PDB file of C-alpha atoms and ligand atoms in Angstrom:
ATOM      1  CA  MET G 702      77.461  89.089 111.028  1.00 43.00           C
ATOM      2  CA  ASP G 703      75.649  91.560 113.237  1.00 46.00           C
ATOM      3  CA  ALA G 704      76.062  89.549 116.404  1.00 45.00           C
ATOM      4  CA  ALA G 705      78.140  92.145 118.273  1.00 46.00           C
ATOM      5  CA  PRO G 706      75.640  95.021 118.056  1.00 45.00           C
ATOM      6  CA  ASP G 707      72.902  92.576 119.088  1.00 44.00           C
ATOM      7  CA  ARG G 708      74.891  91.669 122.165  1.00 44.00           C
ATOM      8  CA  LEU G 709      75.211  95.350 123.018  1.00 42.00           C
ATOM      9  CA  ALA G 710      71.488  95.823 122.501  1.00 39.00           C
ATOM     10  CA  MET G 711      70.747  92.943 124.877  1.00 37.00           C
ATOM     11  CA  LEU G 712      72.873  94.655 127.502  1.00 36.00           C
ATOM     12  CA  GLY G 713      70.820  97.800 127.063  1.00 36.00           C
ATOM     13  CA  VAL G 714      73.814 100.026 126.434  1.00 37.00           C
ATOM     14  CA  TRP G 715      74.176 100.759 122.759  1.00 43.00           C
ATOM     15  CA  PRO G 716      70.577 101.872 122.073  1.00 37.00           C
ATOM     16  CA  SER G 717      70.981 104.755 124.538  1.00 35.00           C
ATOM     17  CA  MET G 718      74.028 105.864 122.553  1.00 37.00           C
ATOM     18  CA  SER G 719      72.223 105.680 119.236  1.00 36.00           C
ATOM     19  CA  ASP G 720      72.820 108.448 116.742  1.00 36.00           C
ATOM     20  CA  GLN G 721      75.384 110.065 118.998  1.00 37.00           C
ATOM     21  CA  ILE G 722      78.975 110.972 118.378  1.00 49.00           C
ATOM     22  CA  VAL G 723      81.549 110.795 121.087  1.00 52.00           C
ATOM     23  CA  HIS G 724      84.675 112.912 121.420  1.00 52.00           C
ATOM     24  CA  HIS G 725      87.581 111.939 123.612  1.00 54.00           C
ATOM     25  CA  GLY G 726      90.976 113.461 124.021  1.00 50.00           C
ATOM     26  CA  PRO G 727      92.374 116.991 123.916  1.00 45.00           C
ATOM     27  CA  GLY G 728      89.655 119.608 123.652  1.00 41.00           C
ATOM     28  CA  ALA G 729      86.770 117.229 124.379  1.00 43.00           C
ATOM     29  CA  GLU G 730      83.716 118.793 126.023  1.00 38.00           C
ATOM     30  CA  THR G 731      80.975 117.331 128.192  1.00 34.00           C
ATOM     31  CA  PRO G 732      77.632 119.125 127.780  1.00 34.00           C
ATOM     32  CA  ARG G 733      75.217 118.449 130.659  1.00 29.00           C
ATOM     33  CA  ARG G 734      72.473 117.072 128.403  1.00 30.00           C
ATOM     34  CA  ASP G 735      74.930 114.601 127.002  1.00 33.00           C
ATOM     35  CA  PHE G 736      76.071 113.646 130.469  1.00 27.00           C
ATOM     36  CA  LEU G 737      72.460 112.713 131.240  1.00 27.00           C
ATOM     37  CA  LEU G 738      72.419 110.508 128.170  1.00 29.00           C
ATOM     38  CA  LEU G 739      75.533 108.836 129.460  1.00 31.00           C
ATOM     39  CA  MET G 740      73.879 108.154 132.800  1.00 28.00           C
ATOM     40  CA  THR G 741      70.838 106.676 131.062  1.00 28.00           C
ATOM     41  CA  GLY G 742      73.183 104.248 129.378  1.00 32.00           C
ATOM     42  CA  ALA G 743      74.722 103.408 132.719  1.00 31.00           C
ATOM     43  CA  LEU G 744      71.382 102.264 134.120  1.00 30.00           C
ATOM     44  CA  GLY G 745      71.050  99.755 131.316  1.00 32.00           C
ATOM     45  CA  GLY G 746      74.581  98.481 131.238  1.00 35.00           C
ATOM     46  CA  ILE G 747      76.693  98.955 134.339  1.00 32.00           C
ATOM     47  CA  GLY G 748      79.133  96.326 133.122  1.00 34.00           C
ATOM     48  CA  LEU G 749      80.127  98.413 130.149  1.00 39.00           C
ATOM     49  CA  ILE G 750      79.994 101.894 131.638  1.00 36.00           C
ATOM     50  CA  SER G 751      83.750 102.218 131.648  1.00 36.00           C
ATOM     51  CA  ALA G 752      83.667 101.751 127.892  1.00 39.00           C
ATOM     52  CA  LEU G 753      81.518 104.862 127.398  1.00 43.00           C
ATOM     53  CA  TRP G 754      82.464 108.494 126.933  1.00 42.00           C
ATOM     54  CA  PRO G 755      80.690 111.848 127.091  1.00 38.00           C
ATOM     55  CA  PHE G 756      78.650 112.698 124.044  1.00 38.00           C
ATOM     56  CA  VAL G 757      78.317 115.646 121.744  1.00 37.00           C
ATOM     57  CA  ASP G 758      76.007 115.755 118.755  1.00 40.00           C
ATOM     58  CA  THR G 759      77.911 117.875 116.266  1.00 39.00           C
ATOM     59  CA  LEU G 760      78.675 116.027 113.046  1.00 49.00           C
ATOM     60  CA  GLU G 761      75.690 113.819 113.772  1.00 52.00           C
ATOM     61  CA  PRO G 762      74.537 111.826 110.733  1.00 54.00           C
ATOM     62  CA  ALA G 763      70.802 111.862 110.023  1.00 58.00           C
ATOM     63  CA  ALA G 764      68.882 109.164 111.869  1.00 60.00           C
ATOM     64  CA  ASP G 765      67.312 107.779 108.703  1.00 60.00           C
ATOM     65  CA  THR G 766      70.755 107.568 107.127  1.00 55.00           C
ATOM     66  CA  ILE G 767      71.998 105.497 110.008  1.00 54.00           C
ATOM     67  CA  ALA G 768      68.912 103.319 110.038  1.00 56.00           C
ATOM     68  CA  ALA G 769      69.334 102.530 106.375  1.00 57.00           C
ATOM     69  CA  GLY G 770      72.934 101.463 106.892  1.00 68.00           C
ATOM     70  CA  ALA G 771      74.039 103.945 104.265  1.00 87.00           C
ATOM     71  CA  PRO G 772      77.566 105.353 104.174  1.00 91.00           C
ATOM     72  CA  VAL G 773      78.239 108.126 106.677  1.00 94.00           C
ATOM     73  CA  ASP G 774      80.213 111.263 105.782  1.00 96.00           C
ATOM     74  CA  ILE G 775      82.489 112.646 108.482  1.00 95.00           C
ATOM     75  CA  ASP G 776      84.217 116.034 108.640  1.00 96.00           C
ATOM     76  CA  LEU G 777      87.671 115.403 110.084  1.00 97.00           C
ATOM     77  CA  ALA G 778      88.734 119.051 110.325  1.00 96.00           C
ATOM     78  CA  PRO G 779      87.532 119.530 113.950  1.00 95.00           C
ATOM     79  CA  VAL G 780      89.391 116.446 115.187  1.00 96.00           C
ATOM     80  CA  LYS G 781      92.475 117.601 117.068  1.00 95.00           C
ATOM     81  CA  PRO G 782      95.846 115.785 116.979  1.00 96.00           C
ATOM     82  CA  GLY G 783      95.713 112.909 119.428  1.00 95.00           C
ATOM     83  CA  GLN G 784      91.923 113.091 119.736  1.00 95.00           C
ATOM     84  CA  GLN G 785      89.391 110.363 119.087  1.00 96.00           C
ATOM     85  CA  ILE G 786      85.789 110.775 117.971  1.00 96.00           C
ATOM     86  CA  ILE G 787      83.239 107.994 117.691  1.00 96.00           C
ATOM     87  CA  VAL G 788      80.524 107.874 115.057  1.00 95.00           C
ATOM     88  CA  LYS G 789      77.901 105.230 114.469  1.00 93.00           C
ATOM     89  CA  TRP G 790      77.615 103.278 111.261  1.00 91.00           C
ATOM     90  CA  ARG G 791      75.366 100.259 110.726  1.00 88.00           C
ATOM     91  CA  GLY G 792      74.798 100.006 114.472  1.00 88.00           C
ATOM     92  CA  ARG G 793      78.492  99.823 115.188  1.00 90.00           C
ATOM     93  CA  PRO G 794      80.743 102.344 116.941  1.00 94.00           C
ATOM     94  CA  ILE G 795      83.429 103.579 114.566  1.00 95.00           C
ATOM     95  CA  PHE G 796      86.593 104.957 116.167  1.00 97.00           C
ATOM     96  CA  VAL G 797      88.275 107.829 114.313  1.00 98.00           C
ATOM     97  CA  VAL G 798      91.640 109.067 115.642  1.00 97.00           C
ATOM     98  CA  ARG G 799      93.896 111.818 114.317  1.00 97.00           C
ATOM     99  CA  ARG G 800      97.308 110.351 115.114  1.00 97.00           C
ATOM    100  CA  THR G 801     100.298 112.525 115.891  1.00 96.00           C
ATOM    101  CA  PRO G 802     103.763 112.077 114.320  1.00 96.00           C
ATOM    102  CA  ASP G 803     105.010 110.667 117.649  1.00 94.00           C
ATOM    103  CA  GLN G 804     102.211 108.123 117.715  1.00 95.00           C
ATOM    104  CA  LEU G 805     102.964 107.057 114.144  1.00 96.00           C
ATOM    105  CA  LYS G 806     106.634 106.674 115.032  1.00 95.00           C
ATOM    106  CA  MET G 807     105.734 104.485 117.999  1.00 93.00           C
ATOM    107  CA  LEU G 808     103.663 102.184 115.790  1.00 95.00           C
ATOM    108  CA  GLN G 809     106.794 101.278 113.817  1.00 95.00           C
ATOM    109  CA  ASP G 810     108.951 100.752 116.883  1.00 92.00           C
ATOM    110  CA  LYS G 811     110.035  97.181 117.561  1.00 91.00           C
ATOM    111  CA  ALA G 812     109.198  97.769 121.221  1.00 81.00           C
ATOM    112  CA  ASP G 813     105.553  97.951 120.110  1.00 82.00           C
ATOM    113  CA  THR G 814     105.426  95.531 117.199  1.00 91.00           C
ATOM    114  CA  SER G 815     107.253  92.704 118.994  1.00 93.00           C
ATOM    115  CA  LEU G 816     104.378  92.539 121.498  1.00 92.00           C
ATOM    116  CA  LEU G 817     101.624  92.191 118.899  1.00 95.00           C
ATOM    117  CA  ARG G 818      99.853  89.035 117.767  1.00 95.00           C
ATOM    118  CA  ASP G 819      99.386  90.101 114.135  1.00 94.00           C
ATOM    119  CA  ALA G 820     101.656  93.097 113.577  1.00 93.00           C
ATOM    120  CA  ASN G 821     101.553  92.708 109.790  1.00 91.00           C
ATOM    121  CA  SER G 822      97.783  92.298 109.572  1.00 91.00           C
ATOM    122  CA  THR G 823      97.947  88.870 107.977  1.00 90.00           C
ATOM    123  CA  GLU G 824      94.442  88.037 109.225  1.00 89.00           C
ATOM    124  CA  PHE G 825      91.649  89.377 107.044  1.00 87.00           C
ATOM    125  CA  GLN G 826      90.504  92.210 109.308  1.00 91.00           C
ATOM    126  CA  GLN G 827      90.941  95.121 106.902  1.00 92.00           C
ATOM    127  CA  PRO G 828      90.505  95.972 103.219  1.00 91.00           C
ATOM    128  CA  THR G 829      93.585  95.653 101.040  1.00 90.00           C
ATOM    129  CA  TYR G 830      93.948  99.443 100.948  1.00 90.00           C
ATOM    130  CA  ALA G 831      94.474  99.403 104.736  1.00 93.00           C
ATOM    131  CA  LYS G 832      96.744  96.358 104.859  1.00 92.00           C
ATOM    132  CA  ASN G 833      99.863  98.132 106.082  1.00 93.00           C
ATOM    133  CA  TRP G 834     101.550  99.000 109.389  1.00 93.00           C
ATOM    134  CA  HIS G 835      99.223 101.955 110.021  1.00 95.00           C
ATOM    135  CA  ARG G 836      96.104 100.024 108.866  1.00 96.00           C
ATOM    136  CA  SER G 837      94.681 103.054 107.119  1.00 96.00           C
ATOM    137  CA  VAL G 838      94.535 105.034 103.878  1.00 95.00           C
ATOM    138  CA  ASN G 839      96.074 108.192 105.327  1.00 96.00           C
ATOM    139  CA  PRO G 840      98.415 107.353 108.258  1.00 97.00           C
ATOM    140  CA  GLU G 841      97.237 110.457 110.108  1.00 97.00           C
ATOM    141  CA  PHE G 842      93.702 109.072 110.455  1.00 98.00           C
ATOM    142  CA  LEU G 843      92.921 105.740 112.089  1.00 98.00           C
ATOM    143  CA  ILE G 844      89.421 104.402 111.383  1.00 97.00           C
ATOM    144  CA  LEU G 845      88.288 101.212 113.131  1.00 97.00           C
ATOM    145  CA  VAL G 846      85.180  99.282 114.065  1.00 95.00           C
ATOM    146  CA  GLY G 847      85.168  99.728 117.852  1.00 96.00           C
ATOM    147  CA  ILE G 848      84.052  96.257 118.851  1.00 95.00           C
ATOM    148  CA  CYS G 849      86.422  93.953 120.697  1.00 96.00           C
ATOM    149  CA  THR G 850      87.117  90.790 118.727  1.00 95.00           C
ATOM    150  CA  HIS G 851      86.816  88.667 121.872  1.00 95.00           C
ATOM    151  CA  LEU G 852      83.159  88.967 122.927  1.00 94.00           C
ATOM    152  CA  GLY G 853      82.029  92.297 121.561  1.00 93.00           C
ATOM    153  CA  CYS G 854      82.590  94.919 124.270  1.00 96.00           C
ATOM    154  CA  ILE G 855      83.634  98.450 123.336  1.00 96.00           C
ATOM    155  CA  PRO G 856      87.349  99.032 123.991  1.00 97.00           C
ATOM    156  CA  GLU G 857      88.421 102.233 125.740  1.00 96.00           C
ATOM    157  CA  PHE G 858      90.727 104.767 124.090  1.00 96.00           C
ATOM    158  CA  LYS G 859      93.811 105.010 126.308  1.00 94.00           C
ATOM    159  CA  PRO G 860      96.449 107.566 125.306  1.00 89.00           C
ATOM    160  CA  LYS G 861     100.125 107.070 126.083  1.00 88.00           C
ATOM    161  CA  GLY G 862     100.868 107.025 129.800  1.00 84.00           C
ATOM    162  CA  ALA G 863      97.400 105.829 130.837  1.00 87.00           C
ATOM    163  CA  ASP G 864      97.284 103.376 133.710  1.00 85.00           C
ATOM    164  CA  VAL G 865      97.222 100.209 131.629  1.00 85.00           C
ATOM    165  CA  ALA G 866      99.318  97.062 131.952  1.00 73.00           C
ATOM    166  CA  GLY G 867     101.215  98.309 134.963  1.00 73.00           C
ATOM    167  CA  GLY G 868     102.886 101.273 133.284  1.00 73.00           C
ATOM    168  CA  ASN G 869     104.832 102.071 130.099  1.00 81.00           C
ATOM    169  CA  TRP G 870     101.598 102.017 128.139  1.00 87.00           C
ATOM    170  CA  PRO G 871     102.409 103.226 124.586  1.00 86.00           C
ATOM    171  CA  GLY G 872      98.834 104.312 123.781  1.00 91.00           C
ATOM    172  CA  GLY G 873      96.001 102.390 122.196  1.00 95.00           C
ATOM    173  CA  TYR G 874      92.859 100.609 123.367  1.00 97.00           C
ATOM    174  CA  PHE G 875      91.976  98.610 126.457  1.00 96.00           C
ATOM    175  CA  CYS G 876      88.888  96.425 126.665  1.00 97.00           C
ATOM    176  CA  PRO G 877      87.413  96.632 130.182  1.00 95.00           C
ATOM    177  CA  CYS G 878      85.535  93.349 129.912  1.00 96.00           C
ATOM    178  CA  HIS G 879      88.419  90.869 129.900  1.00 95.00           C
ATOM    179  CA  GLY G 880      91.531  92.983 129.469  1.00 94.00           C
ATOM    180  CA  SER G 881      92.348  92.738 125.779  1.00 96.00           C
ATOM    181  CA  LYS G 882      94.715  95.421 124.505  1.00 96.00           C
ATOM    182  CA  TYR G 883      95.223  96.945 121.073  1.00 97.00           C
ATOM    183  CA  ASP G 884      97.743  99.490 119.829  1.00 95.00           C
ATOM    184  CA  LEU G 885      96.926 102.735 117.997  1.00 96.00           C
ATOM    185  CA  SER G 886      96.552 100.831 114.747  1.00 97.00           C
ATOM    186  CA  GLY G 887      93.999  98.508 116.361  1.00 97.00           C
ATOM    187  CA  ARG G 888      96.529  95.658 116.370  1.00 97.00           C
ATOM    188  CA  VAL G 889      95.888  93.210 119.186  1.00 96.00           C
ATOM    189  CA  PHE G 890      98.592  92.425 121.720  1.00 95.00           C
ATOM    190  CA  ALA G 891      99.676  88.808 122.223  1.00 95.00           C
ATOM    191  CA  GLY G 892      98.529  87.003 125.362  1.00 95.00           C
ATOM    192  CA  VAL G 893      95.081  88.594 125.658  1.00 96.00           C
ATOM    193  CA  PRO G 894      91.657  86.999 125.026  1.00 97.00           C
ATOM    194  CA  ALA G 895      90.930  88.846 121.760  1.00 96.00           C
ATOM    195  CA  PRO G 896      92.071  86.744 118.788  1.00 95.00           C
ATOM    196  CA  TYR G 897      92.132  89.375 116.054  1.00 95.00           C
ATOM    197  CA  ASN G 898      93.012  92.977 115.322  1.00 96.00           C
ATOM    198  CA  LEU G 899      90.114  95.447 115.421  1.00 96.00           C
ATOM    199  CA  PRO G 900      88.424  95.481 112.005  1.00 95.00           C
ATOM    200  CA  VAL G 901      88.799  98.379 109.586  1.00 95.00           C
ATOM    201  CA  PRO G 902      85.517  99.342 107.883  1.00 93.00           C
ATOM    202  CA  PRO G 903      85.350 100.133 104.174  1.00 93.00           C
ATOM    203  CA  TYR G 904      85.948 103.845 103.633  1.00 94.00           C
ATOM    204  CA  HIS G 905      87.509 106.427 101.387  1.00 95.00           C
ATOM    205  CA  PHE G 906      88.343 110.119 101.420  1.00 96.00           C
ATOM    206  CA  THR G 907      86.044 112.384  99.451  1.00 96.00           C
ATOM    207  CA  ALA G 908      88.220 115.454 100.173  1.00 95.00           C
ATOM    208  CA  LYS G 909      91.322 116.235 102.238  1.00 91.00           C
ATOM    209  CA  ASP G 910      89.398 116.339 105.540  1.00 93.00           C
ATOM    210  CA  LYS G 911      86.274 114.430 104.563  1.00 96.00           C
ATOM    211  CA  VAL G 912      85.839 110.703 104.801  1.00 96.00           C
ATOM    212  CA  ARG G 913      82.954 108.459 103.785  1.00 96.00           C
ATOM    213  CA  ILE G 914      82.606 105.421 106.009  1.00 95.00           C
ATOM    214  CA  GLY G 915      80.865 102.381 104.597  1.00 91.00           C
ATOM    215  CA  GLU G 916      81.972 102.625 100.998  1.00 90.00           C
ATOM    216  CA  ASN G 917      85.084 101.335  99.257  1.00 89.00           C
ATOM    217  CA  PRO G 918      87.099 103.800  97.139  1.00 89.00           C
ATOM    218  CA  PRO G 919      85.737 104.357  93.617  1.00 87.00           C
ATOM    219  CA  ASN G 920      87.342 102.050  91.083  1.00 78.00           C
ATOM    220  CA  ASP G 921      88.838  99.919  93.838  1.00 77.00           C
ATOM    221  CA  ASP G 922      88.981  96.304  92.807  1.00 65.00           C
ATOM    222  CA  ALA G 923      88.361  95.087  96.340  1.00 64.00           C
ATOM    223  CA  THR G 924      84.883  93.895  97.233  1.00 66.00           C
ATOM    224  CA  TYR G 925      85.535  94.277 100.935  1.00 69.00           C
ATOM    225  CA  SER G 926      82.669  94.400 103.398  1.00 72.00           C
ATOM    226  CA  LEU G 927      82.366  93.760 107.100  1.00 73.00           C
ATOM    227  CA  SER G 928      80.614  90.472 106.405  1.00 73.00           C
ATOM    228  CA  ASP G 929      84.009  89.233 105.217  1.00 67.00           C
ATOM    229  CA  VAL G 930      85.566  89.888 108.623  1.00 68.00           C
ATOM    230  CA  ASP G 931      85.800  87.426 111.494  1.00 57.00           C
ATOM    231  CA  GLN G 932      84.421  88.055 114.966  1.00 52.00           C
ATOM    232  CA  ILE G 933      82.222  91.106 114.522  1.00 53.00           C
TER     233      ILE G 933
HETATM  234 FE1  LIG M 471      87.032  92.471 125.055  1.00 76.18          FE
HETATM  235 FE2  LIG M 471      86.535  90.126 126.198  1.00 76.18          FE
HETATM  236  S1  LIG M 471      85.158  91.366 125.118  1.00 76.18           S
HETATM  237  S2  LIG M 471      88.379  91.250 126.158  1.00 76.18           S
END
């Protein structure tokens, strides 16, 4: 099921982002060269420009690794609390967020969960080892496939207080194409076009601050892969 990346390729946006990593949030930087890359993407896909962020190329996986669809190793140590980075795996943007204690508390608050379509992740959008309220292995780190489950746009990372939904935004993701919203566990809000939570890719930690995306944990009984997931 590689339809979503193909749609992005047709729009001329994702290829200009290839092999790049995106940082967003506290401490993010915007090198000029990377800004030019961003503008190149804009020429090919004005409709999705609001879904893009400035690029940096530290932590960049090797191009042949990406092309082969192999697992990608990420160093999480530089990711600041509350910050998101984006890496590319199998042609898909992968969102990685270091969540703060306040953000984790919010995700368990009834004020958040009562507004969600699938708060308990009953739909098969994550491996069994991420089937929990934080939809992750380590609650501190959120790892998602960053493709909206409606029609495949790239949702924007919107921290708490961002101008979303007329105020009182608790933090999460907003899709600029048709307005779908997700919380900071990638759980979709009710009443928006997207039918499912954002998918969680297979992954496991190889060390305290190192994660391998694209591979289930060793000795895990699950045979989870993205081809099992709906709408991506
Ligand atoms: Fe995201 Fe339609 S593609 S809301």
